[in-house]
Short mmCIF file of C-alpha atoms in Angstrom, two decimals:
data_model
loop_
_atom_site.label_atom_id
_atom_site.label_comp_id
_atom_site.label_asym_id
_atom_site.label_seq_id
_atom_site.Cartn_x
_atom_site.Cartn_y
_atom_site.Cartn_z
CA UNK K 1 12.76 56.72 -36.48
CA UNK K 2 9.11 56.47 -36.39
CA UNK K 3 8.94 52.84 -36.77
CA UNK K 4 11.78 52.14 -34.05
CA UNK K 5 9.75 54.19 -31.69
CA UNK K 6 6.44 52.01 -32.62
CA UNK K 7 8.49 48.90 -31.99
CA UNK K 8 9.74 50.06 -28.58
CA UNK K 9 6.30 50.91 -27.54
CA UNK K 10 4.95 47.61 -28.58
CA UNK K 11 7.74 45.89 -26.61
CA UNK K 12 6.89 48.14 -23.46
CA UNK K 13 3.23 47.17 -23.79
CA UNK K 14 4.17 43.57 -23.97
CA UNK K 15 6.60 43.67 -21.08
CA UNK K 16 3.76 45.53 -19.10
CA UNK K 17 1.29 42.39 -20.20
CA UNK K 18 3.92 40.07 -18.89
CA UNK K 19 4.60 41.68 -15.48
CA UNK K 20 0.96 42.07 -14.78
CA UNK K 21 0.44 38.30 -15.42
CA UNK K 22 3.33 37.48 -13.22
CA UNK K 23 1.71 39.93 -10.58
CA UNK K 24 -1.63 38.51 -10.52
CA UNK K 25 -1.11 34.81 -11.54
CA UNK K 26 -0.75 32.20 -8.60
CA UNK K 27 2.64 31.08 -8.34
CA UNK K 28 3.26 27.73 -8.63
CA UNK K 29 4.09 26.09 -5.16
CA UNK K 30 7.67 25.26 -4.39
CA UNK K 31 8.79 21.89 -4.30
CA UNK K 32 9.14 21.93 -0.64
CA UNK K 33 5.62 23.17 -0.36
CA UNK K 34 4.37 20.24 -2.80
CA UNK K 35 6.08 17.83 -0.83
CA UNK K 36 4.68 19.10 2.38
CA UNK K 37 1.40 18.94 0.84
CA UNK K 38 1.79 15.46 -0.35
CA UNK K 39 3.23 14.28 2.91
CA UNK K 40 0.05 15.54 4.30
CA UNK K 41 -2.22 13.35 1.89
CA UNK K 42 -0.08 10.29 2.43
CA UNK K 43 -0.79 10.79 6.58
CA UNK K 44 -4.54 10.73 5.80
CA UNK K 45 -4.25 7.84 3.26
CA UNK K 46 -2.48 5.82 6.02
CA UNK K 47 -5.27 6.69 8.68
CA UNK K 48 -7.93 5.74 6.33
CA UNK K 49 -6.81 2.52 5.59
CA UNK K 50 -6.32 1.49 9.05
CA UNK K 51 -9.92 2.99 10.05
CA UNK K 52 -11.59 1.13 6.73
CA UNK K 53 -12.74 4.56 5.51
CA UNK K 54 -12.80 3.46 2.04
CA UNK K 55 -14.62 6.69 0.64
CA UNK K 56 -11.89 8.77 2.10
CA UNK K 57 -9.16 6.48 0.14
CA UNK K 58 -10.98 7.05 -3.16
CA UNK K 59 -10.84 10.96 -2.39
CA UNK K 60 -7.58 11.21 -1.31
CA UNK K 61 -6.32 9.18 -4.11
CA UNK K 62 -7.86 11.66 -6.36
CA UNK K 63 -6.28 14.64 -4.25
CA UNK K 64 -2.69 13.56 -5.24
CA UNK K 65 -4.06 13.52 -8.89
CA UNK K 66 -2.11 17.35 -9.17
CA UNK K 67 1.02 16.46 -7.87
CA UNK K 68 1.50 13.33 -10.53
CA UNK K 69 2.11 16.20 -13.56
CA UNK K 70 4.60 18.79 -11.71
CA UNK K 71 7.91 18.94 -12.77
CA UNK K 72 10.29 17.73 -10.34
CA UNK K 73 12.72 14.67 -10.05
CA UNK K 74 11.42 11.18 -10.95
CA UNK K 75 11.99 9.83 -7.11
CA UNK K 76 9.25 12.46 -5.76
CA UNK K 77 7.01 11.24 -8.59
CA UNK K 78 7.17 7.84 -8.09
CA UNK K 79 6.13 8.37 -4.59
CA UNK K 80 3.29 10.29 -5.37
CA UNK K 81 2.30 7.46 -7.95
CA UNK K 82 2.93 4.79 -5.01
CA UNK K 83 0.50 6.63 -2.66
CA UNK K 84 -2.21 6.70 -5.45
CA UNK K 85 -1.42 3.07 -5.94
CA UNK K 86 -1.51 2.32 -2.21
CA UNK K 87 -4.74 3.91 -1.32
CA UNK K 88 -6.48 2.17 -4.27
CA UNK K 89 -4.58 -1.17 -2.91
CA UNK K 90 -5.95 -0.54 0.33
CA UNK K 91 -9.44 0.13 -0.83
CA UNK K 92 -9.61 -3.28 -2.16
CA UNK K 93 -8.18 -5.02 1.09
CA UNK K 94 -10.96 -3.31 3.18
CA UNK K 95 -13.14 -4.31 0.49
CA UNK K 96 -12.61 -7.68 0.75
CA UNK K 97 -13.56 -7.79 4.53
CA UNK K 98 -16.55 -5.33 3.59
CA UNK K 99 -17.79 -7.70 0.70
CA UNK K 100 -17.75 -4.85 -1.88
CA UNK K 101 -18.90 -4.95 -5.49
CA UNK K 102 -16.83 -7.12 -7.64
CA UNK K 103 -16.78 -4.54 -10.52
CA UNK K 104 -15.52 -2.13 -7.85
CA UNK K 105 -12.34 -4.11 -6.85
CA UNK K 106 -11.95 -4.91 -10.31
CA UNK K 107 -11.60 -1.41 -11.11
CA UNK K 108 -9.56 -0.39 -7.83
CA UNK K 109 -7.27 -3.35 -8.71
CA UNK K 110 -6.91 -2.28 -12.31
CA UNK K 111 -6.13 1.25 -11.09
CA UNK K 112 -3.56 0.46 -8.47
CA UNK K 113 -1.48 -2.14 -10.83
CA UNK K 114 -1.21 1.17 -13.33
CA UNK K 115 -0.15 3.79 -10.55
CA UNK K 116 2.37 1.03 -9.08
CA UNK K 117 3.71 0.50 -12.70
CA UNK K 118 4.19 4.39 -13.21
CA UNK K 119 5.70 4.15 -9.95
CA UNK K 120 8.61 1.61 -11.10
CA UNK K 121 8.59 3.05 -14.46
CA UNK K 122 10.07 6.31 -12.68
CA UNK K 123 11.99 4.65 -10.19
CA UNK K 124 13.07 0.87 -11.31
CA UNK K 125 14.57 0.13 -7.97
CA UNK K 126 11.52 1.26 -5.76
CA UNK K 127 10.78 -2.25 -4.73
CA UNK K 128 7.98 -1.23 -2.57
CA UNK K 129 6.31 -0.36 -5.55
CA UNK K 130 6.66 -4.37 -6.65
CA UNK K 131 5.00 -5.44 -3.44
CA UNK K 132 1.75 -3.29 -3.70
CA UNK K 133 1.66 -4.31 -7.54
CA UNK K 134 2.25 -8.26 -6.69
CA UNK K 135 -0.26 -8.08 -4.26
CA UNK K 136 -2.54 -6.18 -6.18
CA UNK K 137 -2.25 -9.17 -9.10
CA UNK K 138 -2.62 -11.81 -6.71
CA UNK K 139 -6.23 -10.24 -5.65
CA UNK K 140 -6.84 -10.01 -9.25
CA UNK K 141 -6.27 -13.82 -9.41
CA UNK K 142 -8.19 -14.55 -6.35
CA UNK K 143 -11.28 -12.77 -8.37
CA UNK K 144 -10.92 -14.86 -11.28
CA UNK K 145 -9.08 -17.89 -10.47
CA UNK K 146 -9.71 -19.77 -13.49
CA UNK K 147 -7.73 -16.94 -15.16
CA UNK K 148 -4.85 -18.54 -16.14
CA UNK K 149 -3.28 -15.29 -17.55
CA UNK K 150 -3.76 -13.63 -14.59
CA UNK K 151 -2.15 -16.40 -12.36
CA UNK K 152 1.01 -16.49 -14.48
CA UNK K 153 1.19 -12.49 -14.43
CA UNK K 154 0.70 -12.96 -10.60
CA UNK K 155 3.27 -15.65 -10.17
CA UNK K 156 5.76 -14.07 -12.29
CA UNK K 157 6.21 -11.26 -10.36
CA UNK K 158 5.85 -12.83 -7.20
CA UNK K 159 8.97 -14.61 -8.41
CA UNK K 160 10.77 -11.44 -8.97
CA UNK K 161 9.85 -10.11 -5.06
CA UNK K 162 10.95 -13.49 -3.65
CA UNK K 163 14.48 -12.61 -5.32
CA UNK K 164 14.22 -9.05 -4.16
CA UNK K 165 13.66 -10.58 -0.65
CA UNK K 166 17.12 -12.69 -0.94
CA UNK K 167 19.20 -9.86 -2.39
CA UNK K 168 18.60 -5.97 -2.56
CA UNK K 169 15.57 -5.82 -0.04
CA UNK K 170 16.43 -8.34 2.29
CA UNK K 171 15.83 -6.18 5.13
CA UNK K 172 12.78 -4.61 3.74
CA UNK K 173 9.84 -5.90 6.35
CA UNK K 174 6.86 -4.81 3.54
CA UNK K 175 8.97 -7.39 0.94
CA UNK K 176 9.46 -9.93 3.63
CA UNK K 177 5.51 -9.90 4.65
CA UNK K 178 4.45 -10.20 0.96
CA UNK K 179 6.63 -13.03 0.51
CA UNK K 180 5.88 -14.77 3.90
CA UNK K 181 2.11 -14.33 3.18
CA UNK K 182 2.35 -16.08 -0.43
CA UNK K 183 4.64 -19.05 1.33
CA UNK K 184 1.98 -19.79 3.60
CA UNK K 185 -0.27 -21.37 0.87
CA UNK K 186 2.83 -23.13 -0.98
CA UNK K 187 3.60 -26.84 -0.36
CA UNK K 188 6.53 -27.57 1.91
CA UNK K 189 8.29 -29.40 -0.76
CA UNK K 190 8.47 -26.20 -2.95
CA UNK K 191 9.97 -24.51 0.10
CA UNK K 192 6.90 -23.15 1.68
CA UNK K 193 4.50 -24.01 4.46
CA UNK K 194 2.96 -22.83 7.65
CA UNK K 195 6.51 -23.08 9.92
CA UNK K 196 8.59 -21.02 6.69
CA UNK K 197 5.95 -18.50 6.82
CA UNK K 198 6.02 -17.89 10.56
CA UNK K 199 9.67 -17.97 10.31
CA UNK K 200 9.79 -15.21 7.67
CA UNK K 201 6.74 -13.10 9.08
CA UNK K 202 9.03 -12.89 12.25
CA UNK K 203 12.07 -12.08 10.44
CA UNK K 204 9.85 -9.27 8.79
CA UNK K 205 9.20 -8.07 12.29
CA UNK K 206 12.70 -7.96 13.60
CA UNK K 207 13.44 -5.85 10.53
CA UNK K 208 10.61 -3.51 11.41
CA UNK K 209 11.67 -2.66 14.63
CA UNK K 210 14.89 -2.51 13.70
CA UNK K 211 14.42 0.31 10.83
CA UNK K 212 16.07 3.94 11.05
CA UNK K 213 14.19 7.19 10.55
CA UNK K 214 13.39 7.69 7.00
CA UNK K 215 15.59 9.65 4.99
CA UNK K 216 12.30 10.76 2.96
CA UNK K 217 8.96 11.48 4.58
CA UNK K 218 7.21 9.97 1.50
CA UNK K 219 8.92 6.64 1.58
CA UNK K 220 6.62 3.86 3.01
CA UNK K 221 7.51 2.93 6.71
CA UNK K 222 4.66 0.76 7.47
CA UNK K 223 5.36 -2.80 8.40
CA UNK K 224 5.37 -3.73 12.01
CA UNK K 225 1.36 -3.55 12.94
CA UNK K 226 0.52 -5.73 9.66
CA UNK K 227 3.44 -8.29 10.61
CA UNK K 228 2.08 -8.51 13.96
CA UNK K 229 -1.50 -9.22 12.78
CA UNK K 230 -0.23 -11.46 9.89
CA UNK K 231 1.51 -13.57 12.64
CA UNK K 232 -1.73 -13.50 14.87
CA UNK K 233 -3.57 -14.91 11.83
CA UNK K 234 -1.23 -17.41 11.30
CA UNK K 235 -0.96 -18.91 14.71
CA UNK K 236 -5.21 -18.81 14.51
CA UNK K 237 -5.17 -20.75 11.18
CA UNK K 238 -2.32 -23.13 11.40
CA UNK K 239 -3.11 -26.90 11.82
CA UNK K 240 -2.65 -26.69 15.84
CA UNK K 241 -3.82 -23.10 16.39
CA UNK K 242 -2.15 -21.18 18.95
CA UNK K 243 -4.69 -18.78 20.44
CA UNK K 244 -2.58 -17.25 23.05
CA UNK K 245 0.16 -16.36 20.48
CA UNK K 246 -2.50 -15.13 18.28
CA UNK K 247 -4.32 -12.92 20.77
CA UNK K 248 -0.87 -11.62 22.00
CA UNK K 249 0.20 -10.70 18.60
CA UNK K 250 -3.00 -8.91 17.45
CA UNK K 251 -2.72 -7.04 20.85
CA UNK K 252 0.71 -5.89 20.16
CA UNK K 253 -0.56 -4.53 16.64
CA UNK K 254 -3.60 -2.73 18.25
CA UNK K 255 -1.04 -1.35 20.77
CA UNK K 256 0.83 0.65 17.95
CA UNK K 257 -2.66 1.32 15.90
CA UNK K 258 -5.41 1.41 18.32
CA UNK K 259 -8.35 2.21 15.89
CA UNK K 260 -7.21 -0.34 13.22
CA UNK K 261 -10.73 -1.86 12.06
CA UNK K 262 -9.53 -4.81 10.91
CA UNK K 263 -7.32 -6.16 13.84
CA UNK K 264 -9.81 -4.73 16.24
CA UNK K 265 -13.13 -5.81 14.95
CA UNK K 266 -12.63 -8.54 12.85
CA UNK K 267 -9.15 -10.83 13.73
CA UNK K 268 -9.86 -10.04 17.34
CA UNK K 269 -13.46 -11.36 17.10
CA UNK K 270 -12.10 -14.31 15.14
CA UNK K 271 -9.82 -15.51 17.94
CA UNK K 272 -12.31 -14.97 20.69
CA UNK K 273 -14.88 -17.05 18.59
CA UNK K 274 -12.59 -19.77 18.60
CA UNK K 275 -11.59 -19.46 21.97
CA UNK K 276 -15.62 -20.08 22.63
CA UNK K 277 -15.77 -23.14 20.07
CA UNK K 278 -12.59 -24.48 21.89
CA UNK K 279 -14.46 -24.37 25.47
CA UNK K 280 -17.75 -25.74 24.07
CA UNK K 281 -15.74 -28.61 22.58
CA UNK K 282 -13.85 -29.13 25.87
CA UNK K 283 -17.10 -29.01 27.60
CA UNK K 284 -18.95 -31.16 25.39
CA UNK K 285 -16.54 -34.21 25.39
CA UNK K 286 -16.23 -33.85 29.57
#
């Protein structure tokens, strides 16, 4: 009997300790709270991208790290991974304009490819992760044009994305944007060329403007201003530039995101410089 009492006392002690731990330990945030926190970080990532705030993009990438290990559904995990990859991806794209060190670019590219791979592993149908991965692989190759392995890997991923653009992702403006950007540099006899790219950019713009409300706040919805800026760039850089069309489209992009560094400070300046060059040429020939 005495032994039984000792066992009961010991069990009571263990239960008391457990109750105290539960009382004072910080409770795990409920899933809805975690989603809200991630959504808040995502909004900051998008803003930092447009604002060319590369240090913030790195910091926000790190802020998402705790949510990669949280238990939950695969869809949520894939979106966390996507936005971590997006933050590094946009550090790279902004870094190209800022002429950031090559070693830093390569590290960011390796990181964003890894994050997008994780997103695809958790949700193989998540085509937006393939968009980011394809862009990062192409950028990797751009840094090392003589590397055949990098070229083959990027080309393979781009081919998959082209098929997605014809089938399951035919109305996804970000997929269309990525494919159109690739077609700009492809020869006409291979289905590419400037006219084909512009046609696809316009298709993507229509898809972006027809978008419906997102079912999930963590799903990417960017695209319309990016398509407008790509259309502007295409009109500026085609064989016979259309500077009026270029300026109209970049202004439309800035109507949506007035603080977008690339559109406001880089692309618009290129258009103005082209106008000045054209005016000088005209005055010199008169």
